[in-house]
Amino acid sequence: KEDKNMFYIIEKGTNQHVIFLLHGTGGDAKSMLDLGKRHDPEATLISLEGTVNENGMNRYFARFPNGSFDLDSLAEETAKLFKNIEALIIEHNLASYRKTILGYSNGANIATNLFKDFTTDFDQAMLYHPSGVRPNVPFKPQAKLRVFMTYGNGDPYLTEADFKFLKQQFEAADIRVVEYIHNQGHQLIGEELIQANLFLK
């Protein structure tokens, strides 16, 4: 389905939980569905595909050639994502559902920025290997939000200091955070998913 320029896949579930899924660079709307099912096989899954193309790879916002974030693109695409999510909640009658946003890498980055630009109705965010976006900008108040965030000590894209600073920023906005750190790199590992499921429960 095309919805305001964002392609998405929806798989209707049987409980009152909806998970919005955001892929990493080079992923697509199908990439995160299995992960969503692992976290809650009965949830409604909505997987949104990034609309920015970088050398044939889908992303949620643009980068400059040196790898730094294009902040104009980030602002524009974050607003687009927010509008899409709001519209999907209305269209599919999800307002009363428990709402989770789950992002990996680039998807985690735009989810993080969503909470800096907008006050949302999310109950949970699961941020796998986020980078700190706009570290000088605080988070907006989020009434219900709990955050699970992960980091790998061998991650080439993020330092542990940046990860800890991002956690502190969430806590400064009275957002509760659970962190999980492993000794691998930027990839997801099994223990990470186990800890995420404990967080969700």
Coordinates of C-alpha atoms in Angstrom, one line a residue, residues 68-197:
S68 CA 27.2 12.6 8.6
F69 CA 23.5 13.0 8.8
D70 CA 21.6 15.4 6.6
L71 CA 19.6 17.2 9.2
D72 CA 17.2 18.8 6.8
S73 CA 16.3 15.4 5.4
L74 CA 16.1 14.0 8.9
A75 CA 13.5 16.7 9.9
E76 CA 11.5 16.3 6.8
E77 CA 11.4 12.5 6.9
T78 CA 10.7 12.4 10.7
A79 CA 7.7 14.5 10.1
K80 CA 6.6 12.2 7.3
L81 CA 7.0 9.2 9.5
F82 CA 5.0 10.8 12.3
K83 CA 2.1 11.7 9.9
N84 CA 2.1 8.1 8.4
I85 CA 2.0 6.5 11.9
E86 CA -0.8 8.8 13.0
A87 CA -2.8 8.1 9.9
L88 CA -2.3 4.3 10.2
I89 CA -3.4 4.3 13.8
I90 CA -6.7 6.0 12.7
E91 CA -7.2 3.9 9.6
H92 CA -6.7 0.6 11.3
N93 CA -8.5 1.5 14.6
L94 CA -5.4 1.1 16.8
A95 CA -5.9 4.1 19.1
S96 CA -6.7 1.9 22.1
Y97 CA -3.8 -0.6 21.4
R98 CA -0.5 -0.8 23.3
K99 CA 1.9 0.8 20.9
T100 CA 5.5 -0.2 20.3
I101 CA 8.0 1.2 17.9
L102 CA 11.0 -1.0 17.0
G103 CA 13.9 0.2 14.9
Y104 CA 17.3 -1.2 14.0
S105 CA 20.2 1.0 13.1
N106 CA 18.9 3.7 10.7
G107 CA 15.4 2.8 11.8
A108 CA 16.4 3.2 15.4
N109 CA 17.9 6.6 14.6
I110 CA 14.7 8.0 13.0
A111 CA 12.7 6.6 15.9
T112 CA 15.0 8.4 18.4
N113 CA 14.5 11.6 16.5
L114 CA 10.8 11.1 16.5
F115 CA 10.9 11.5 20.2
K116 CA 12.9 14.7 19.9
D117 CA 10.5 16.3 17.4
F118 CA 7.1 15.1 18.5
T119 CA 5.2 14.1 21.7
T120 CA 3.9 10.7 20.8
D121 CA 1.5 8.1 22.1
F122 CA 4.0 5.2 22.2
D123 CA 4.2 2.9 25.2
Q124 CA 7.5 1.3 24.3
A125 CA 10.4 1.9 22.0
M126 CA 12.9 -0.8 21.2
L127 CA 16.0 0.8 19.7
Y128 CA 18.5 -1.7 18.4
H129 CA 22.0 -0.1 17.9
P130 CA 20.9 3.6 17.7
S131 CA 23.3 6.4 17.0
G132 CA 22.9 9.6 18.9
V133 CA 21.0 12.0 16.5
R134 CA 21.2 15.7 17.2
P135 CA 22.8 15.3 20.6
N136 CA 22.3 19.0 21.5
V137 CA 18.5 18.6 21.2
P138 CA 16.6 17.2 24.2
F139 CA 13.6 14.8 24.1
K140 CA 10.1 16.1 24.1
P141 CA 7.9 14.8 27.1
Q142 CA 6.6 11.3 26.4
A143 CA 3.8 10.5 28.8
K144 CA 4.0 6.7 28.8
L145 CA 7.3 5.8 27.0
R146 CA 9.7 3.1 28.1
V147 CA 12.8 2.5 26.1
F148 CA 14.9 -0.6 25.5
M149 CA 18.2 0.2 23.8
T150 CA 21.2 -1.9 22.8
Y151 CA 24.8 -1.5 21.9
G152 CA 27.7 -3.7 20.8
N153 CA 31.2 -2.9 22.1
G154 CA 32.6 -3.6 18.6
D155 CA 30.2 -1.3 16.9
P156 CA 32.0 0.8 14.2
Y157 CA 29.2 3.4 14.0
L158 CA 28.9 4.4 17.7
T159 CA 31.0 4.8 20.8
E160 CA 29.9 3.6 24.2
A161 CA 30.2 7.2 25.4
D162 CA 27.7 8.3 22.7
F163 CA 25.4 5.4 23.7
K164 CA 25.5 6.3 27.4
F165 CA 24.9 10.0 26.6
L166 CA 21.8 9.0 24.6
K167 CA 20.6 7.0 27.6
Q168 CA 21.2 10.0 29.9
Q169 CA 19.2 12.2 27.5
F170 CA 16.2 9.9 27.7
E171 CA 16.4 9.8 31.5
A172 CA 16.7 13.6 31.6
A173 CA 13.3 13.7 30.0
D174 CA 11.8 11.3 32.6
I175 CA 11.8 8.4 30.1
R176 CA 12.6 5.0 31.7
V177 CA 15.4 3.2 30.0
V178 CA 16.6 -0.4 30.0
E179 CA 20.0 -0.9 28.2
Y180 CA 21.6 -4.1 27.0
I181 CA 25.3 -4.1 25.9
H182 CA 27.1 -7.0 24.3
N183 CA 30.6 -7.7 23.0
Q184 CA 29.7 -8.1 19.3
G185 CA 29.5 -5.3 16.7
H186 CA 26.5 -3.7 15.0
Q187 CA 24.6 -7.0 14.5
L188 CA 21.7 -8.4 16.5
I189 CA 22.5 -11.4 18.7
G190 CA 20.2 -13.9 20.3
E191 CA 20.7 -12.7 23.9
E192 CA 19.7 -9.2 22.8
L193 CA 16.3 -10.5 21.6
I194 CA 15.8 -12.5 24.8
Q195 CA 16.4 -9.4 26.9
A196 CA 14.1 -7.4 24.6
N197 CA 11.3 -9.9 25.2

